[in-house]
């Protein structure tokens, strides 16, 4: 398939807010593509080439802007996929020059529209409205299958391009064969928010009320002596957490998939861990056996040959108790608000963030943020995306300090600026974020460095007020940085609607 066909569809997606129009455009394109190219096509459209990030940054692509565009389209999807492959494999002495040559060769064949698409694809800044939910519906329409089957297969496989290839080539029969597989990560079930335990219980009824640990989500797979640990974004971090691997190998199961939390405390301690410390260890590229990280599990998806995701939570918790033992996150089953509030107060007194309230009858809905799970955190926080940062002055001279914060806009698949803050930043964070922002830089305006919208930061705030200063019509009150959420992607950030819901009287 010609790249120009994909680029034209990308422009159609960016130019409409209509979900049905997006689905029709995607279905039409997929219907015209050879089945063997469908996985590459879907990966490009959702901004996730099969090779992942191959180390092409803004400075590398800056040279390509001087290359005159081609007059007529000639690039195919296979051409682009092949070049990205070669870029990813290019390393060692002379690799920078070789990469520049590959980029130049690619862009010399690209039309102006194709070059713009390629630039955004390689930078990870492809914001066009082809979110995975819309793409799943487009795949279903093209393949003539039920959308729910595509979504479920994508959740279990954790690979939408692969699911697209199966759906288009094999239909519902092929999708039905995609199930839970030990050692293959699945998208985690997500939680909505609630202002109080009482409000959460009103929505969930009889529930499991559990400590909300200040740690990093981890999905654990074990098959015999083989153990794999995955982050919330399905990144394999097994080699970085050898102590956790040993804990999992000691559990009384030969085959298991567990959902849990890694946090910065000793294995025998019940106190809260420090999230920032935990995430810094997650970010290291070598094992750190003296890291003193601990793990607690709150769900089990598979146990010794038996899939449990379609079983009620209360039944799953009974299986969890049998396999996790002392490594289970503490919790109670109750429908009594007073009892639940007391449990939450105790969790807060121990230094935890709050509690999770989960319907006792809920199934594990991988990848979904629904009403069955609610998180209750007394401190009001938002997960926002860093859009830019300003160079500091005084003692912060030389560091990128004042953050431009954005909330996700589901209607446009973009981000809406809702405020700035430089509060809560330690010297260590300032140094780290300055280095990271320069890696993500897209352009500069005066003292402001604009960055690719990839970093999620948790912001504590006192509230939200109406303001014409920012495009979203709201502004954050007394915002301060709590921590960076390196376990979250930009698409996991809070929406502009969630920010507006904090307005007084909403």
Short mmCIF file of C-alpha atoms in Angstrom, two decimals:
data_model
loop_
_atom_site.label_atom_id
_atom_site.label_comp_id
_atom_site.label_asym_id
_atom_site.label_seq_id
_atom_site.Cartn_x
_atom_site.Cartn_y
_atom_site.Cartn_z
CA UNK A 1 0.00 0.00 0.00
CA UNK A 2 1.15 3.54 -0.77
CA UNK A 3 2.09 5.72 2.19
CA UNK A 4 0.07 8.51 0.54
CA UNK A 5 -3.16 6.55 1.12
CA UNK A 6 -2.41 6.27 4.83
CA UNK A 7 -1.44 9.96 5.07
CA UNK A 8 -4.70 10.99 3.38
CA UNK A 9 -6.67 8.94 5.91
CA UNK A 10 -4.63 10.45 8.75
CA UNK A 11 -5.63 13.92 7.55
CA UNK A 12 -9.29 12.84 7.46
CA UNK A 13 -9.04 11.60 11.05
CA UNK A 14 -7.46 14.84 12.23
CA UNK A 15 -10.08 16.89 10.42
CA UNK A 16 -13.19 15.43 12.04
CA UNK A 17 -14.49 15.01 15.58
CA UNK A 18 -17.11 12.48 14.49
CA UNK A 19 -16.28 9.06 15.88
CA UNK A 20 -18.41 7.34 13.24
CA UNK A 21 -16.60 9.25 10.47
CA UNK A 22 -13.24 8.19 11.90
CA UNK A 23 -14.37 4.56 12.05
CA UNK A 24 -15.59 4.66 8.44
CA UNK A 25 -12.32 6.16 7.23
CA UNK A 26 -10.26 3.55 9.08
CA UNK A 27 -12.44 0.68 7.87
CA UNK A 28 -12.16 1.87 4.28
CA UNK A 29 -8.37 2.07 4.46
CA UNK A 30 -8.02 -1.32 6.16
CA UNK A 31 -10.36 -2.85 3.63
CA UNK A 32 -8.07 -1.71 0.80
CA UNK A 33 -4.81 -2.82 2.45
CA UNK A 34 -3.24 -6.24 1.83
CA UNK A 35 -3.70 -8.40 4.94
CA UNK A 36 0.05 -8.86 5.31
CA UNK A 37 0.46 -5.07 5.70
CA UNK A 38 -2.41 -4.49 8.14
CA UNK A 39 -0.26 -4.76 11.27
CA UNK A 40 2.22 -2.17 9.96
CA UNK A 41 -0.64 0.11 8.86
CA UNK A 42 -2.37 -0.01 12.25
CA UNK A 43 0.92 0.56 14.08
CA UNK A 44 1.59 3.68 12.02
CA UNK A 45 -1.93 5.05 12.48
CA UNK A 46 -1.86 4.71 16.28
CA UNK A 47 1.67 6.17 16.35
CA UNK A 48 3.32 2.94 17.46
CA UNK A 49 5.56 1.34 14.80
CA UNK A 50 6.34 -2.30 15.51
CA UNK A 51 10.00 -1.38 16.21
CA UNK A 52 9.03 1.04 19.01
CA UNK A 53 11.13 4.15 19.53
CA UNK A 54 14.33 3.85 17.51
CA UNK A 55 16.19 6.82 18.95
CA UNK A 56 15.28 9.44 16.33
CA UNK A 57 15.02 12.84 18.01
CA UNK A 58 14.22 16.38 17.02
CA UNK A 59 17.88 17.23 16.32
CA UNK A 60 18.23 14.24 13.98
CA UNK A 61 15.15 15.22 11.99
CA UNK A 62 16.11 18.91 11.86
CA UNK A 63 18.45 18.15 8.93
CA UNK A 64 15.58 16.54 7.02
CA UNK A 65 13.67 19.83 6.96
CA UNK A 66 16.17 21.14 4.35
CA UNK A 67 15.46 18.29 1.93
CA UNK A 68 13.16 19.38 -0.94
CA UNK A 69 9.91 17.36 -0.95
CA UNK A 70 9.19 14.93 -3.76
CA UNK A 71 6.63 16.08 -6.31
CA UNK A 72 4.86 12.72 -6.64
CA UNK A 73 4.24 10.02 -4.00
CA UNK A 74 6.27 6.82 -4.37
CA UNK A 75 6.83 5.53 -0.83
CA UNK A 76 5.06 2.37 0.30
CA UNK A 77 4.35 1.21 3.86
CA UNK A 78 6.95 -1.52 3.34
CA UNK A 79 9.54 1.12 2.37
CA UNK A 80 8.98 3.10 5.57
CA UNK A 81 8.82 0.01 7.78
CA UNK A 82 12.09 -1.21 6.30
CA UNK A 83 13.89 2.10 6.89
CA UNK A 84 12.68 2.27 10.51
CA UNK A 85 13.94 -1.29 10.92
CA UNK A 86 17.39 -0.37 9.60
CA UNK A 87 17.55 2.76 11.78
CA UNK A 88 16.76 0.65 14.85
CA UNK A 89 19.54 -1.81 14.01
CA UNK A 90 22.16 0.87 13.33
CA UNK A 91 24.52 1.21 16.28
CA UNK A 92 28.18 1.66 17.13
CA UNK A 93 30.85 3.82 15.54
CA UNK A 94 29.54 5.93 12.70
CA UNK A 95 25.91 5.13 13.54
CA UNK A 96 24.86 8.79 13.81
CA UNK A 97 26.01 9.50 10.28
CA UNK A 98 24.44 6.27 9.01
CA UNK A 99 21.11 7.17 10.60
CA UNK A 100 21.24 10.60 9.04
CA UNK A 101 21.79 8.95 5.67
CA UNK A 102 18.79 6.66 6.15
CA UNK A 103 16.59 9.59 7.22
CA UNK A 104 17.77 11.67 4.25
CA UNK A 105 17.05 8.86 1.82
CA UNK A 106 13.54 8.40 3.24
CA UNK A 107 12.63 12.09 3.25
CA UNK A 108 14.03 12.67 -0.25
CA UNK A 109 11.26 10.38 -1.54
CA UNK A 110 8.50 11.89 0.62
CA UNK A 111 6.01 14.51 -0.50
CA UNK A 112 5.43 17.48 1.79
CA UNK A 113 2.42 15.83 3.47
CA UNK A 114 4.23 12.51 3.78
CA UNK A 115 7.28 14.19 5.31
CA UNK A 116 5.09 15.91 7.92
CA UNK A 117 3.49 12.56 8.81
CA UNK A 118 6.86 10.77 9.01
CA UNK A 119 8.33 13.50 11.19
CA UNK A 120 5.49 13.21 13.70
CA UNK A 121 5.52 9.40 13.57
CA UNK A 122 9.25 9.18 14.33
CA UNK A 123 9.02 11.77 17.11
CA UNK A 124 6.08 9.99 18.75
CA UNK A 125 3.89 13.06 18.26
CA UNK A 126 1.19 11.67 15.97
CA UNK A 127 -2.00 13.26 17.31
CA UNK A 128 -4.68 12.61 14.75
CA UNK A 129 -7.62 10.99 16.52
CA UNK A 130 -6.76 7.34 15.80
CA UNK A 131 -6.95 6.32 19.44
CA UNK A 132 -6.89 2.58 20.06
CA UNK A 133 -10.63 2.48 20.89
CA UNK A 134 -11.56 4.12 17.59
CA UNK A 135 -9.05 1.95 15.76
CA UNK A 136 -10.54 -1.20 17.30
CA UNK A 137 -13.96 -0.21 15.95
CA UNK A 138 -12.43 0.49 12.54
CA UNK A 139 -10.79 -2.94 12.51
CA UNK A 140 -14.09 -4.56 13.48
CA UNK A 141 -15.94 -2.76 10.68
CA UNK A 142 -13.31 -3.72 8.10
CA UNK A 143 -13.23 -7.36 9.21
CA UNK A 144 -17.00 -7.68 9.69
CA UNK A 145 -16.69 -8.82 13.30
CA UNK A 146 -18.16 -7.63 16.59
CA UNK A 147 -16.21 -4.69 18.09
CA UNK A 148 -16.27 -6.35 21.52
CA UNK A 149 -14.27 -9.28 20.11
CA UNK A 150 -11.58 -6.98 18.74
CA UNK A 151 -11.36 -5.07 22.03
CA UNK A 152 -11.15 -8.20 24.13
CA UNK A 153 -8.51 -9.75 21.89
CA UNK A 154 -6.48 -6.52 21.99
CA UNK A 155 -6.70 -6.38 25.77
CA UNK A 156 -5.53 -9.96 26.15
CA UNK A 157 -2.83 -9.82 23.47
CA UNK A 158 -1.64 -6.31 24.36
CA UNK A 159 -0.93 -5.83 20.65
CA UNK A 160 -3.58 -4.09 18.53
CA UNK A 161 -1.64 -4.36 15.22
CA UNK A 162 -1.37 -8.14 15.71
CA UNK A 163 -5.08 -8.34 16.49
CA UNK A 164 -5.86 -6.35 13.33
CA UNK A 165 -3.92 -8.84 11.23
CA UNK A 166 -5.76 -11.76 12.82
CA UNK A 167 -9.20 -10.13 12.50
CA UNK A 168 -8.75 -9.25 8.84
CA UNK A 169 -7.27 -12.61 7.85
CA UNK A 170 -9.16 -15.04 10.11
CA UNK A 171 -12.27 -13.20 11.34
CA UNK A 172 -14.07 -14.06 14.58
CA UNK A 173 -12.65 -17.59 14.65
CA UNK A 174 -9.13 -16.21 14.79
CA UNK A 175 -10.00 -13.62 17.43
CA UNK A 176 -11.67 -16.26 19.59
CA UNK A 177 -8.38 -18.15 19.74
CA UNK A 178 -6.62 -15.17 21.33
CA UNK A 179 -6.76 -15.73 25.06
CA UNK A 180 -4.82 -15.19 28.23
CA UNK A 181 -1.27 -16.50 27.87
CA UNK A 182 1.18 -16.80 30.72
CA UNK A 183 4.34 -14.72 30.03
CA UNK A 184 2.39 -12.47 27.64
CA UNK A 185 1.32 -9.23 29.40
CA UNK A 186 -2.28 -7.99 29.26
CA UNK A 187 -3.53 -4.45 29.63
CA UNK A 188 -4.29 -3.69 33.29
CA UNK A 189 -7.77 -2.94 34.58
CA UNK A 190 -8.02 0.73 35.58
CA UNK A 191 -10.01 2.60 38.19
CA UNK A 192 -12.23 5.67 38.15
CA UNK A 193 -12.06 8.19 41.00
CA UNK A 194 -14.42 8.94 43.86
CA UNK A 195 -14.45 11.87 46.27
CA UNK A 196 -15.09 9.68 49.32
CA UNK A 197 -15.40 6.08 50.42
CA UNK A 198 -19.14 6.57 50.89
CA UNK A 199 -19.56 7.85 47.35
CA UNK A 200 -17.56 4.92 46.00
CA UNK A 201 -19.66 2.37 47.90
CA UNK A 202 -22.85 3.93 46.54
CA UNK A 203 -21.60 3.08 43.05
CA UNK A 204 -20.05 -0.32 43.74
CA UNK A 205 -22.23 -1.85 46.49
CA UNK A 206 -20.67 -4.71 48.42
CA UNK A 207 -16.99 -4.21 47.80
CA UNK A 208 -13.42 -5.06 48.57
CA UNK A 209 -11.85 -2.04 50.26
CA UNK A 210 -8.06 -2.23 50.00
CA UNK A 211 -5.00 -0.15 50.83
CA UNK A 212 -3.90 2.06 47.96
CA UNK A 213 -0.13 1.71 48.05
CA UNK A 214 2.21 4.49 46.96
CA UNK A 215 4.09 2.39 44.46
CA UNK A 216 4.33 1.29 40.84
CA UNK A 217 1.94 -1.15 39.16
CA UNK A 218 3.48 -4.48 38.24
CA UNK A 219 2.01 -7.50 36.45
CA UNK A 220 3.69 -10.76 37.40
CA UNK A 221 3.82 -13.89 35.21
CA UNK A 222 5.29 -17.21 36.24
CA UNK A 223 5.57 -20.46 34.29
CA UNK A 224 7.62 -22.99 36.19
CA UNK A 225 10.86 -21.25 37.12
CA UNK A 226 10.45 -18.61 34.42
CA UNK A 227 9.25 -15.26 35.79
CA UNK A 228 8.43 -12.07 33.91
CA UNK A 229 7.57 -8.70 35.44
CA UNK A 230 5.79 -6.00 33.43
CA UNK A 231 4.95 -2.38 34.15
CA UNK A 232 1.57 -0.74 33.67
CA UNK A 233 2.62 0.09 30.08
CA UNK A 234 3.62 -3.59 29.52
CA UNK A 235 7.35 -2.90 29.58
CA UNK A 236 9.44 -5.87 30.73
CA UNK A 237 11.40 -4.91 33.88
CA UNK A 238 12.25 -8.43 35.05
CA UNK A 239 16.02 -7.88 35.05
CA UNK A 240 15.70 -4.74 37.18
CA UNK A 241 13.83 -6.42 40.05
CA UNK A 242 15.69 -9.60 41.00
CA UNK A 243 14.41 -9.57 44.59
CA UNK A 244 10.80 -9.53 43.38
CA UNK A 245 11.55 -12.40 41.00
CA UNK A 246 12.69 -14.50 43.95
CA UNK A 247 9.52 -13.69 45.88
CA UNK A 248 7.41 -14.86 42.92
CA UNK A 249 9.43 -18.08 42.52
CA UNK A 250 8.72 -18.92 46.17
CA UNK A 251 4.93 -18.65 45.78
CA UNK A 252 2.96 -21.94 45.94
CA UNK A 253 2.03 -22.05 42.23
CA UNK A 254 3.63 -23.37 39.07
CA UNK A 255 1.69 -21.12 36.69
CA UNK A 256 0.25 -17.75 37.71
CA UNK A 257 -0.53 -14.20 36.57
CA UNK A 258 -0.79 -11.63 39.37
CA UNK A 259 -1.57 -7.92 39.47
CA UNK A 260 0.19 -5.95 42.16
CA UNK A 261 2.28 -3.02 43.32
CA UNK A 262 6.01 -2.63 43.90
CA UNK A 263 6.96 -0.06 46.51
CA UNK A 264 9.98 1.21 48.40
CA UNK A 265 9.91 -0.56 51.73
CA UNK A 266 11.53 -3.64 53.26
CA UNK A 267 9.90 -7.01 52.67
CA UNK A 268 8.86 -7.30 56.31
CA UNK A 269 7.48 -3.77 56.59
CA UNK A 270 3.83 -2.77 56.24
CA UNK A 271 4.48 0.94 56.04
CA UNK A 272 4.07 3.04 52.90
CA UNK A 273 6.79 3.17 50.27
CA UNK A 274 8.06 6.22 48.43
CA UNK A 275 6.78 6.30 44.86
CA UNK A 276 9.58 8.51 43.50
CA UNK A 277 12.20 6.14 44.93
CA UNK A 278 10.36 3.16 43.47
CA UNK A 279 10.15 4.72 40.01
CA UNK A 280 13.81 5.73 40.00
CA UNK A 281 14.69 2.09 40.56
CA UNK A 282 12.29 1.04 37.79
CA UNK A 283 14.17 3.42 35.49
CA UNK A 284 17.56 1.85 36.08
CA UNK A 285 18.94 -0.44 33.39
CA UNK A 286 20.80 -2.81 35.70
CA UNK A 287 19.49 -5.02 38.52
CA UNK A 288 19.84 -3.57 42.01
CA UNK A 289 19.59 -6.48 44.46
CA UNK A 290 20.00 -4.17 47.45
CA UNK A 291 17.08 -1.96 46.39
CA UNK A 292 14.84 -3.02 49.32
CA UNK A 293 11.74 -3.00 47.17
CA UNK A 294 8.74 -4.99 48.26
CA UNK A 295 5.69 -6.27 46.42
CA UNK A 296 2.04 -6.78 47.32
CA UNK A 297 -0.60 -8.36 45.09
CA UNK A 298 -4.26 -7.36 44.81
CA UNK A 299 -5.56 -9.62 42.03
CA UNK A 300 -4.97 -12.91 40.26
CA UNK A 301 -5.84 -13.44 36.60
CA UNK A 302 -4.67 -17.02 36.09
CA UNK A 303 -3.69 -19.81 38.44
CA UNK A 304 -2.33 -23.24 37.51
CA UNK A 305 -4.12 -23.66 34.21
CA UNK A 306 -7.31 -21.83 35.19
CA UNK A 307 -8.22 -18.41 33.73
CA UNK A 308 -9.89 -16.22 36.37
CA UNK A 309 -10.51 -12.89 34.63
CA UNK A 310 -14.16 -13.75 34.02
CA UNK A 311 -14.75 -14.76 37.66
CA UNK A 312 -16.14 -12.31 40.26
CA UNK A 313 -13.54 -10.40 42.28
CA UNK A 314 -14.57 -12.08 45.54
CA UNK A 315 -13.80 -15.48 44.01
CA UNK A 316 -10.50 -14.22 42.61
CA UNK A 317 -9.53 -12.88 46.03
CA UNK A 318 -10.02 -16.34 47.55
CA UNK A 319 -7.57 -17.73 44.99
CA UNK A 320 -5.25 -14.78 45.64
CA UNK A 321 -5.21 -15.53 49.36
CA UNK A 322 -4.14 -19.11 48.64
CA UNK A 323 -1.24 -18.15 46.41
CA UNK A 324 -0.05 -14.73 47.68
CA UNK A 325 -0.43 -15.19 51.44
CA UNK A 326 1.46 -12.43 53.28
CA UNK A 327 2.13 -10.70 49.95
CA UNK A 328 -1.54 -9.85 49.45
CA UNK A 329 -2.62 -6.20 49.75
CA UNK A 330 -4.67 -5.91 52.95
CA UNK A 331 -8.40 -5.33 52.47
CA UNK A 332 -11.89 -6.06 53.75
CA UNK A 333 -15.17 -7.04 52.08
CA UNK A 334 -17.99 -4.76 53.18
CA UNK A 335 -21.04 -2.77 52.13
CA UNK A 336 -20.98 -0.70 55.33
CA UNK A 337 -19.76 2.86 54.76
CA UNK A 338 -18.77 3.33 58.41
CA UNK A 339 -16.61 0.22 58.39
CA UNK A 340 -15.07 1.22 55.08
CA UNK A 341 -14.33 4.78 56.30
CA UNK A 342 -12.62 3.37 59.39
CA UNK A 343 -10.48 1.09 57.20
CA UNK A 344 -9.55 4.09 55.04
CA UNK A 345 -8.63 6.17 58.10
CA UNK A 346 -6.35 3.37 59.29
CA UNK A 347 -4.69 3.14 55.84
CA UNK A 348 -4.05 6.90 55.85
CA UNK A 349 -2.62 6.70 59.38
CA UNK A 350 -0.14 4.11 58.13
CA UNK A 351 1.02 6.53 55.45
CA UNK A 352 -0.82 5.11 52.43
CA UNK A 353 -2.49 7.26 49.76
CA UNK A 354 -6.02 6.11 50.50
CA UNK A 355 -8.03 3.07 49.45
CA UNK A 356 -9.33 1.25 46.41
CA UNK A 357 -13.02 0.34 46.47
CA UNK A 358 -13.85 -2.54 44.11
CA UNK A 359 -17.21 -4.18 43.49
CA UNK A 360 -17.08 -7.71 44.93
CA UNK A 361 -18.91 -9.01 41.86
CA UNK A 362 -16.70 -7.23 39.27
CA UNK A 363 -14.90 -9.14 36.54
CA UNK A 364 -11.35 -8.23 35.51
CA UNK A 365 -11.87 -5.97 32.50
CA UNK A 366 -8.39 -5.60 31.09
CA UNK A 367 -7.59 -2.18 29.73
CA UNK A 368 -10.83 -0.58 30.86
CA UNK A 369 -11.44 2.27 33.28
CA UNK A 370 -14.93 1.59 34.57
CA UNK A 371 -17.14 2.23 37.55
CA UNK A 372 -16.48 -1.18 39.13
CA UNK A 373 -13.18 0.03 40.63
CA UNK A 374 -12.87 3.40 42.39
CA UNK A 375 -9.80 5.02 43.93
CA UNK A 376 -10.28 7.28 46.91
CA UNK A 377 -7.39 9.67 47.67
CA UNK A 378 -8.05 12.47 50.19
CA UNK A 379 -5.35 14.65 48.64
CA UNK A 380 -6.73 16.15 45.41
CA UNK A 381 -4.39 15.36 42.55
CA UNK A 382 -4.42 15.31 38.76
CA UNK A 383 -2.20 13.42 36.34
CA UNK A 384 -1.26 15.98 33.67
CA UNK A 385 1.15 16.09 30.74
CA UNK A 386 4.14 18.42 30.49
CA UNK A 387 3.79 20.49 27.30
CA UNK A 388 6.74 22.85 27.81
CA UNK A 389 9.04 24.29 30.46
CA UNK A 390 10.73 27.65 31.01
CA UNK A 391 14.37 28.24 31.87
CA UNK A 392 14.71 29.22 35.50
CA UNK A 393 16.50 32.22 36.98
CA UNK A 394 18.30 32.95 40.24
CA UNK A 395 19.32 29.72 41.94
CA UNK A 396 17.43 27.80 39.25
CA UNK A 397 19.43 29.33 36.40
CA UNK A 398 20.52 26.60 33.99
CA UNK A 399 17.56 24.37 34.83
CA UNK A 400 14.20 24.03 33.09
CA UNK A 401 11.78 24.88 35.85
CA UNK A 402 8.32 26.36 35.26
CA UNK A 403 6.16 23.57 33.81
CA UNK A 404 3.36 24.10 31.27
CA UNK A 405 0.69 21.55 32.16
CA UNK A 406 -1.91 20.04 29.85
CA UNK A 407 -5.01 17.88 30.29
CA UNK A 408 -6.06 15.35 27.67
CA UNK A 409 -8.85 16.35 25.28
CA UNK A 410 -10.59 13.13 24.10
CA UNK A 411 -12.40 15.04 21.35
CA UNK A 412 -9.19 16.02 19.55
CA UNK A 413 -6.69 13.48 20.88
CA UNK A 414 -4.60 16.47 21.92
CA UNK A 415 -3.86 18.37 25.13
CA UNK A 416 -5.32 21.55 26.58
CA UNK A 417 -3.13 23.75 28.74
CA UNK A 418 -4.58 24.29 32.21
CA UNK A 419 -1.77 25.91 34.17
CA UNK A 420 1.86 26.31 35.13
CA UNK A 421 3.86 25.47 38.21
CA UNK A 422 7.44 25.46 39.47
CA UNK A 423 6.55 24.43 43.03
CA UNK A 424 7.48 21.13 44.61
CA UNK A 425 10.57 20.59 42.49
CA UNK A 426 13.67 19.39 44.31
CA UNK A 427 17.16 20.01 42.92
CA UNK A 428 17.32 16.34 41.90
CA UNK A 429 14.04 16.61 40.01
CA UNK A 430 15.11 19.85 38.35
CA UNK A 431 18.32 18.26 37.10
CA UNK A 432 16.52 15.13 35.90
CA UNK A 433 13.71 16.95 34.13
CA UNK A 434 16.07 19.40 32.43
CA UNK A 435 18.00 16.52 30.86
CA UNK A 436 14.79 14.70 29.92
CA UNK A 437 13.05 17.79 28.46
CA UNK A 438 16.02 18.51 26.21
CA UNK A 439 15.72 14.96 24.85
CA UNK A 440 12.02 15.61 24.13
CA UNK A 441 12.47 19.13 22.75
CA UNK A 442 10.50 20.05 19.62
CA UNK A 443 11.05 23.84 19.45
CA UNK A 444 11.94 26.94 21.48
CA UNK A 445 10.11 30.20 21.95
CA UNK A 446 12.08 32.72 23.99
CA UNK A 447 12.80 31.11 27.37
CA UNK A 448 10.29 28.31 26.72
CA UNK A 449 11.32 24.84 25.55
CA UNK A 450 8.41 22.97 24.00
CA UNK A 451 8.52 19.19 24.39
CA UNK A 452 6.77 16.14 23.01
CA UNK A 453 3.76 15.46 25.25
CA UNK A 454 5.03 12.23 26.81
CA UNK A 455 5.83 12.89 30.47
CA UNK A 456 2.98 12.55 32.97
CA UNK A 457 3.33 14.44 36.23
CA UNK A 458 1.09 14.11 39.27
CA UNK A 459 0.03 17.54 40.46
CA UNK A 460 -1.40 18.27 43.89
CA UNK A 461 -3.75 21.25 43.94
CA UNK A 462 -6.18 23.12 46.14
CA UNK A 463 -8.84 23.35 43.47
CA UNK A 464 -9.77 24.68 40.05
CA UNK A 465 -11.13 28.07 39.04
CA UNK A 466 -12.61 29.47 35.85
CA UNK A 467 -10.06 31.40 33.81
CA UNK A 468 -9.89 32.81 30.26
CA UNK A 469 -6.10 32.64 30.44
CA UNK A 470 -5.90 29.05 29.25
CA UNK A 471 -7.67 27.37 26.31
CA UNK A 472 -9.61 25.00 28.57
CA UNK A 473 -11.28 27.89 30.38
CA UNK A 474 -9.98 26.70 33.75
CA UNK A 475 -6.83 27.16 35.81
CA UNK A 476 -5.27 25.19 38.65
CA UNK A 477 -5.15 26.75 42.12
CA UNK A 478 -1.87 26.41 44.08
CA UNK A 479 -0.56 23.61 41.89
CA UNK A 480 2.60 21.82 42.98
CA UNK A 481 4.53 18.83 41.67
CA UNK A 482 4.03 15.67 43.67
CA UNK A 483 5.91 13.21 41.44
CA UNK A 484 6.48 12.12 37.87
CA UNK A 485 4.41 9.13 36.77
CA UNK A 486 6.89 7.20 34.66
CA UNK A 487 4.50 4.25 34.82
CA UNK A 488 1.88 6.18 32.83
CA UNK A 489 1.60 7.18 29.19
CA UNK A 490 0.23 10.50 27.97
CA UNK A 491 -3.05 8.83 27.02
CA UNK A 492 -3.50 7.87 30.70
CA UNK A 493 -3.53 11.54 31.79
CA UNK A 494 -6.67 13.11 33.24
CA UNK A 495 -9.05 14.69 30.76
CA UNK A 496 -10.07 18.33 30.54
CA UNK A 497 -13.55 17.19 31.62
CA UNK A 498 -12.06 15.71 34.80
CA UNK A 499 -10.33 19.04 35.50
CA UNK A 500 -13.54 21.01 34.90
CA UNK A 501 -15.46 18.67 37.21
CA UNK A 502 -13.42 20.09 40.12
CA UNK A 503 -14.96 23.55 39.64
CA UNK A 504 -17.06 24.65 42.61
CA UNK A 505 -20.68 23.75 42.01
CA UNK A 506 -19.92 21.13 39.37
#
